Structure formats: structure tokens, C-alpha cells
Coordinates of C-alpha atoms in Angstrom, one line a residue:
M1 CA -30.0 -24.1 62.5
D2 CA -32.1 -23.6 65.7
I3 CA -28.9 -23.6 67.8
C4 CA -27.3 -21.1 65.4
K5 CA -30.3 -18.8 65.6
A6 CA -30.0 -18.7 69.3
H7 CA -26.4 -17.4 69.0
E8 CA -27.2 -14.5 66.6
N9 CA -27.2 -11.8 69.3
A10 CA -25.1 -11.9 72.4
S11 CA -22.7 -14.6 71.4
K12 CA -22.6 -14.0 67.7
C13 CA -18.9 -13.4 67.8
S14 CA -18.0 -16.3 70.0
M15 CA -15.8 -19.0 68.5
N16 CA -18.4 -21.6 69.4
T17 CA -20.8 -20.0 66.8
M18 CA -18.3 -20.9 64.0
K19 CA -19.7 -24.5 64.3
C20 CA -22.9 -23.1 62.8
F21 CA -21.0 -22.4 59.6
M22 CA -19.8 -26.0 59.3
V23 CA -22.6 -27.1 57.1
L24 CA -21.2 -30.5 55.9
S25 CA -23.0 -33.0 58.1
T26 CA -22.1 -36.3 56.6
Q27 CA -18.8 -38.0 55.9
T28 CA -19.7 -38.4 52.2
Q29 CA -20.0 -34.6 51.9
K30 CA -16.7 -34.0 53.6
I31 CA -14.9 -36.6 51.4
S32 CA -16.4 -35.1 48.3
I33 CA -15.3 -31.6 49.2
A34 CA -11.8 -32.8 50.2
T35 CA -11.5 -34.7 46.9
L36 CA -12.6 -31.7 44.8
C37 CA -10.3 -29.3 46.6
G38 CA -7.4 -31.7 46.5
L39 CA -7.9 -32.4 42.8
F40 CA -8.6 -28.9 41.6
G41 CA -6.0 -27.3 43.9
T42 CA -3.2 -29.7 42.9
L43 CA -3.9 -29.3 39.2
C44 CA -4.3 -25.6 39.5
I45 CA -0.9 -25.1 41.3
F46 CA 0.9 -27.4 38.8
E47 CA -0.7 -25.8 35.7
N48 CA -0.2 -22.2 36.7
S49 CA 3.3 -22.9 37.9
L50 CA 4.0 -24.3 34.4
V51 CA 2.5 -21.2 32.8
L52 CA 4.8 -19.0 34.9
Y53 CA 7.8 -21.1 33.9
L54 CA 6.9 -20.9 30.3
I55 CA 6.4 -17.2 30.3
F56 CA 9.6 -16.2 32.3
S57 CA 11.9 -18.8 30.6
S58 CA 11.4 -17.1 27.3
P59 CA 12.6 -13.5 26.7
G60 CA 10.1 -13.1 24.0
T61 CA 7.1 -13.6 26.3
R62 CA 8.2 -12.2 29.6
R63 CA 8.7 -8.7 28.0
K64 CA 5.2 -8.5 26.5
P65 CA 2.6 -6.7 28.6
S66 CA 0.0 -9.3 27.6
Y67 CA 2.0 -12.1 29.2
I68 CA 2.9 -9.9 32.2
F69 CA -0.8 -9.7 32.9
I70 CA -1.3 -13.4 32.3
S71 CA 1.6 -14.2 34.7
S72 CA -0.2 -12.0 37.3
L73 CA -3.3 -14.1 36.8
A74 CA -1.3 -17.3 37.2
L75 CA 0.3 -16.1 40.4
A76 CA -3.0 -15.0 41.8
D77 CA -4.6 -18.4 41.0
I78 CA -1.7 -20.2 42.7
L79 CA -2.0 -18.2 45.9
A80 CA -5.8 -18.6 45.8
S81 CA -5.5 -22.3 45.4
I82 CA -3.0 -22.7 48.3
I83 CA -4.9 -20.4 50.8
F84 CA -8.4 -21.5 49.8
V85 CA -7.7 -25.2 49.9
C86 CA -5.9 -25.1 53.2
S87 CA -8.4 -22.9 55.0
F88 CA -11.5 -24.4 53.4
V89 CA -10.6 -28.0 54.0
N90 CA -9.4 -27.3 57.6
F91 CA -12.7 -25.6 58.4
H92 CA -15.3 -27.7 56.6
V93 CA -13.6 -31.1 56.6
F94 CA -11.5 -31.3 59.7
N95 CA -13.7 -28.7 61.6
E96 CA -10.6 -26.8 62.9
I97 CA -11.6 -23.8 65.0
D98 CA -8.6 -23.5 67.2
F99 CA -7.7 -20.0 66.0
S100 CA -8.7 -16.5 66.8
K101 CA -11.1 -14.2 65.0
E102 CA -8.1 -12.2 63.6
T103 CA -6.6 -15.4 62.1
F104 CA -9.8 -16.4 60.4
L105 CA -10.3 -12.9 58.9
L106 CA -6.6 -13.0 57.8
Q107 CA -7.2 -16.3 56.0
L108 CA -10.4 -14.9 54.4
G109 CA -8.6 -11.7 53.4
G110 CA -5.9 -13.8 51.7
V111 CA -8.6 -15.8 49.7
N112 CA -10.4 -12.6 48.8
T113 CA -7.2 -10.8 47.7
S114 CA -6.1 -13.7 45.5
F115 CA -9.4 -14.2 43.8
S116 CA -10.0 -10.5 43.4
A117 CA -6.5 -10.1 41.9
S118 CA -7.2 -13.0 39.6
L119 CA -10.3 -11.3 38.3
S120 CA -8.6 -7.9 38.1
S121 CA -5.7 -9.5 36.1
L122 CA -8.3 -10.6 33.6
L123 CA -9.6 -7.0 33.5
L124 CA -6.1 -5.7 32.7
T125 CA -5.7 -8.5 30.0
A126 CA -9.0 -7.4 28.5
L127 CA -8.0 -3.8 28.5
D128 CA -4.7 -4.8 26.9
R129 CA -6.5 -6.5 24.1
Y130 CA -9.0 -3.6 23.8
I131 CA -6.1 -1.2 23.2
S132 CA -4.3 -3.6 20.9
I133 CA -7.3 -4.0 18.6
S134 CA -8.9 -0.5 18.9
R135 CA -5.6 1.5 18.5
P136 CA -3.0 -0.9 17.0
S137 CA -0.7 1.8 15.7
E138 CA -0.3 3.4 19.2
Y139 CA -0.3 0.1 21.2
K140 CA 3.4 0.0 21.9
L141 CA 3.4 3.6 23.0
L142 CA 0.4 3.3 25.2
M143 CA 1.1 -0.2 26.7
T144 CA 4.7 -0.3 27.9
R145 CA 6.3 -2.7 30.3
K146 CA 6.6 0.1 32.9
R147 CA 2.9 1.0 32.7
A148 CA 2.0 -2.7 32.8
W149 CA 4.0 -3.2 36.1
I150 CA 2.5 0.0 37.6
A151 CA -1.0 -1.2 36.8
L152 CA -0.2 -4.6 38.4
V153 CA 1.1 -2.9 41.6
V154 CA -2.0 -0.7 41.8
L155 CA -4.2 -3.7 41.2
W156 CA -2.7 -5.9 43.9
V157 CA -2.6 -3.1 46.5
T158 CA -6.2 -2.2 45.8
C159 CA -7.4 -5.9 46.1
A160 CA -5.3 -6.4 49.3
T161 CA -6.7 -3.2 50.8
I162 CA -10.3 -4.1 50.1
A163 CA -9.8 -7.7 51.3
S164 CA -8.2 -6.5 54.6
L165 CA -11.0 -4.2 55.7
P166 CA -12.7 -6.8 57.9
L167 CA -9.4 -7.5 59.7
L168 CA -8.9 -3.7 60.1
G169 CA -12.3 -3.3 61.9
W170 CA -15.1 -3.6 59.3
N171 CA -16.6 -6.7 60.8
C172 CA -19.9 -7.4 62.6
C173 CA -18.1 -8.0 66.0
T174 CA -16.4 -4.6 66.1
L175 CA -19.4 -2.7 64.7
N176 CA -22.0 -4.8 66.5
S177 CA -23.9 -5.1 63.2
T178 CA -25.6 -7.8 61.2
C179 CA -23.4 -10.7 60.4
S180 CA -23.3 -12.6 57.2
E181 CA -24.9 -16.1 57.0
L182 CA -22.1 -17.4 54.8
F183 CA -18.9 -16.1 56.5
P184 CA -18.2 -15.9 60.2
F185 CA -17.5 -12.4 61.6
V186 CA -18.2 -10.7 58.2
D187 CA -20.5 -7.7 58.1
D188 CA -23.4 -7.8 55.6
N189 CA -22.6 -4.3 54.4
Y190 CA -19.0 -5.2 53.7
L191 CA -20.1 -8.3 51.8
S192 CA -22.4 -6.1 49.7
T193 CA -19.5 -3.7 49.0
W194 CA -17.2 -6.6 48.0
I195 CA -19.9 -8.0 45.7
C196 CA -20.4 -4.6 44.1
F197 CA -16.6 -4.4 43.5
I198 CA -16.6 -7.8 41.8
M199 CA -19.6 -6.9 39.7
V200 CA -18.0 -3.7 38.5
L201 CA -14.9 -5.7 37.4
L202 CA -17.1 -8.2 35.6
V203 CA -19.1 -5.4 33.8
C204 CA -15.8 -3.7 32.7
I205 CA -14.5 -7.0 31.4
I206 CA -17.6 -7.8 29.5
Y207 CA -17.7 -4.3 28.0
A208 CA -14.0 -4.6 26.9
Y209 CA -14.5 -8.1 25.4
T210 CA -17.7 -7.1 23.6
H211 CA -15.7 -4.4 21.9
V212 CA -12.8 -6.8 21.2
L213 CA -15.2 -9.3 19.7
W214 CA -16.8 -6.6 17.5
R215 CA -13.4 -5.5 16.2
A216 CA -12.3 -9.1 15.8
H217 CA -15.3 -9.8 13.7
Q218 CA -14.4 -6.7 11.5
H219 CA -10.9 -8.1 11.2
V220 CA -12.1 -11.5 10.0
A221 CA -14.4 -9.9 7.4
Y222 CA -11.5 -7.7 6.3
M223 CA -9.1 -10.6 6.0
E224 CA -11.7 -12.6 3.9
K225 CA -12.2 -9.7 1.6
Y226 CA -8.5 -8.6 1.1
Q227 CA -6.7 -11.9 1.9
E228 CA -4.2 -11.6 -0.9
Q229 CA -3.3 -7.9 -0.2
V230 CA -2.8 -7.6 3.5
G231 CA 0.5 -9.7 3.7
K232 CA 2.1 -9.4 7.1
Q233 CA -0.8 -7.3 8.4
N234 CA -2.9 -10.4 7.9
T235 CA -0.7 -12.4 10.3
R236 CA -1.0 -9.6 12.9
M237 CA -4.7 -9.6 12.6
R238 CA -4.9 -13.3 12.9
M239 CA -2.9 -13.1 16.1
D240 CA -5.3 -10.5 17.6
V241 CA -8.3 -12.5 16.6
M242 CA -6.8 -15.7 18.1
L243 CA -5.9 -14.0 21.4
A244 CA -9.3 -12.3 21.5
K245 CA -11.1 -15.6 21.2
T246 CA -8.9 -17.1 23.8
L247 CA -9.7 -14.4 26.3
V248 CA -13.4 -14.7 25.6
M249 CA -13.1 -18.4 26.5
V250 CA -11.5 -17.4 29.7
L251 CA -14.3 -14.9 30.4
T252 CA -17.0 -17.5 29.7
V253 CA -15.4 -20.0 32.1
L254 CA -15.1 -17.2 34.7
V255 CA -18.8 -16.2 34.5
L256 CA -20.0 -19.8 34.6
C257 CA -17.8 -20.6 37.7
W258 CA -18.5 -17.4 39.6
S259 CA -22.2 -16.8 38.9
P260 CA -23.5 -19.5 41.4
I261 CA -21.6 -18.1 44.4
L262 CA -22.3 -14.5 43.5
V263 CA -26.1 -15.2 43.2
L264 CA -26.1 -17.0 46.6
M265 CA -24.1 -14.2 48.2
I266 CA -26.6 -11.6 46.9
Y267 CA -29.5 -13.8 48.0
S268 CA -28.1 -14.1 51.5
I269 CA -28.1 -10.4 51.9
F270 CA -31.8 -10.0 51.3
A271 CA -33.2 -13.4 52.6
R272 CA -32.3 -16.1 55.1
L273 CA -30.5 -19.1 53.6
S274 CA -31.6 -22.6 54.4
N275 CA -29.1 -25.2 55.5
H276 CA -29.4 -26.9 52.1
L277 CA -28.5 -23.6 50.3
R278 CA -25.5 -23.2 52.5
K279 CA -24.3 -26.6 51.6
V280 CA -24.8 -25.8 47.9
F281 CA -22.7 -22.6 48.5
A282 CA -19.9 -24.7 50.0
F283 CA -19.8 -27.0 46.9
C284 CA -20.2 -24.1 44.5
S285 CA -17.1 -22.4 46.1
T286 CA -15.0 -25.2 44.6
L287 CA -15.9 -23.9 41.2
C288 CA -13.6 -21.0 41.8
L289 CA -10.7 -23.5 41.9
L290 CA -12.1 -25.1 38.7
N291 CA -11.9 -21.7 37.0
S292 CA -8.3 -21.2 38.1
M293 CA -7.5 -24.7 36.9
V294 CA -9.1 -24.3 33.4
N295 CA -7.4 -20.9 32.6
P296 CA -3.9 -22.4 32.0
I297 CA -5.3 -25.1 29.8
I298 CA -6.9 -22.5 27.6
Y299 CA -3.6 -20.6 27.4
A300 CA -1.6 -23.8 26.4
L301 CA -4.1 -24.7 23.8
R302 CA -4.7 -21.3 22.3
S303 CA -1.4 -19.4 22.6
K304 CA 1.0 -20.4 19.9
E305 CA 4.0 -19.0 21.9
L306 CA 3.2 -20.9 25.1
Y307 CA 2.2 -24.0 23.2
S308 CA 5.5 -24.1 21.3
S309 CA 7.4 -23.4 24.6
L310 CA 5.5 -26.3 26.2
R311 CA 6.4 -28.6 23.4
M312 CA 10.1 -27.7 23.8
V313 CA 9.9 -28.4 27.5
F314 CA 8.3 -31.8 26.9
S315 CA 10.9 -32.7 24.2
R316 CA 13.7 -31.6 26.5
F317 CA 12.2 -33.8 29.3
R318 CA 12.0 -36.8 27.0
R319 CA 15.6 -36.4 26.0
Q320 CA 16.7 -36.2 29.6
L321 CA 14.5 -39.2 30.4
K322 CA 16.1 -41.3 27.7
A323 CA 19.5 -40.2 28.8
S324 CA 18.8 -41.2 32.4
E325 CA 17.5 -44.6 31.2
E326 CA 20.6 -45.2 29.1
N327 CA 23.2 -44.1 31.8
P328 CA 22.3 -46.8 34.4
E329 CA 23.0 -49.5 31.7
V330 CA 26.3 -47.9 30.8
E331 CA 27.3 -47.6 34.5
S332 CA 26.3 -51.2 35.3
T333 CA 28.3 -52.4 32.3
H334 CA 31.3 -50.4 33.5
K335 CA 31.0 -51.7 37.0
S336 CA 30.7 -55.3 35.9
S337 CA 33.8 -54.9 33.7
M338 CA 35.7 -53.5 36.7
I339 CA 34.7 -56.4 38.8
E340 CA 35.8 -58.9 36.2
T341 CA 39.1 -57.1 35.9

């Protein structure tokens, strides 16, 4: 840390100072980070790719705004996993610094864009459930496929714009301002702005889900009271309650995974971080991958449509596997008979 403190002024933007951000000092720590990133990243990519396949292989799911938002979440998590794992492992495990400041900020912008889009997709999903439960009779008129795609385009453009601000000039090197202790070349004021953006998204999601839970509780009470009279409306309410509970589970996992790094980011703005806390931040960063890995599992377990599609995929795979196991025997028998002839 003493060496890093000496570089804070004149050479704070030198590539040599990036070594100060490589906080993993032992081989055990590096192996642990590489194992966590490799495990979470691989599972995240596989699971979210499977979710995208299940959604777009079925005409019934890919046309619904709810699953359009979920597919955006899955895509954001895939991109976040790829960019985060590659850049994070190269930097902290292999200590690669053979790249320019612009390249590093581009990688950081890609990670921020993906994770911000993931969180924003959850916000759109929460708003979709909010409208579905609060105004069910007008839902199909308010939430159309066209509006869903427009909202996604606005979402991704906004996230990409905010994430690219350091690359466009809002960094401590260009402005000669205070640099962050957690990210090289990042201005403290920009980090504060990004944290505020994330906190606003979280507050909006929490508000939407609070309303969804309240209405879901009302629906459950209504179903218990008029169970014999509601008929098909009862099924519709059960679907809304089921999906609402699913999304609350996603939100709970999101808050648990993101709270540690957000707290450390906020703390780094007002106080100096010790080397131990910076190591803690490096390990807590892998919780973002854990969040992206858990989301598809929740969908598969809670969504009846995706779960049924998943069962069909597995049953089809089993049939193909059995067919492939039987074919070699048939071919070998045919070849032996040809040789005997």
C-alpha cells in the first residue's frame, strides 16, 4: 500500500500503478478466485443460454412481454459472465496489464453495461408484473410486444451510455481528479453517479415488488374466500401469484448478492480502504456471477411454461441418446454380415 500511495499524484495514471489494484497476494487466493469465476461463469452461460433457447423455441413464450424481458435478463447475464470472467481473471489471477487505459475502460464499460442491463431488465419485469396485477383488464393494451421491445432498446442504450462515460472522458486521468481505490482510472464522482443509478433501480424494483406482493396477498385471500366461484379467473390469479413470488425470489437473491459490493463502493468514496477490504471486494465481486447463475434456476423451477419446455428438451435428448446407442449396434451387425457374405 505504501508504494501505491506514492503513485497517487504524478503517476496515478501510469500503467505501473495498476499493480496496486492487484490485491490477491497468495497463490491460494488466485486459485480460489479463478475457481469461483470459472464455476459460476460456466454455469451462468450454460443456464442462461438454455433459458434463451427455451423461450425462443416456443411461440407461446417468445411473444409474451414477460418472457421478452426475461430473455433480455438472460442475454445480459451471459454477456456479463463472459466479459467479467475474462477481464477479472486476466487482471487479478494472471496479472495482465499489457493493454492501454482505453482498453481497460472499454472492458470495464462492457461489465458495467451488462450488469446494469441485467438489473434494468429486472426492473422492466417488475413493472410488467405491476401492470399485470394492478390493471389486469388493460394489461394487453398497455404492455404490447412493440412497447416491450422499445423499452428494451431504451434500456440497453441508456446502460451503454452511462457505462461508456469513463471511456469518453469522465475519468480521473483526463480530469486530473480523485481516482477510485477500487477501479483504475475511474473518477470518484463517476463511481458515485453509477452507484446512485443502481440504487435508483433497486428502489424502483423494491417499490414495484412491494405493490405486487400486496396485490398477490389480496388475490390469495380472494381465492380462498371465493374458490368455487371464480373458475378460470382463479387460474389466472394463481399464475400471477406464482410469477410474483418467482420474481420476489429473484429480487431477494439480487439484493443479497449486490449489497456487499455496493456497501464497499460507497465506503470507498468516504474513507480509505485497507488492503484486506480490497481483497474482500474482489471476492464479493464474484457474487454478481452467482446472482446471474441463480436466476435461470429460479425460472426453471417456478415457471410452468419453461419447466414443461425443459422437460420436453430432456425427453427429446433421451430419445436421441437411446437412438444413437442403438444405431452403432445395428451398424456393427450389418457390417459383420457383409464381411461374412
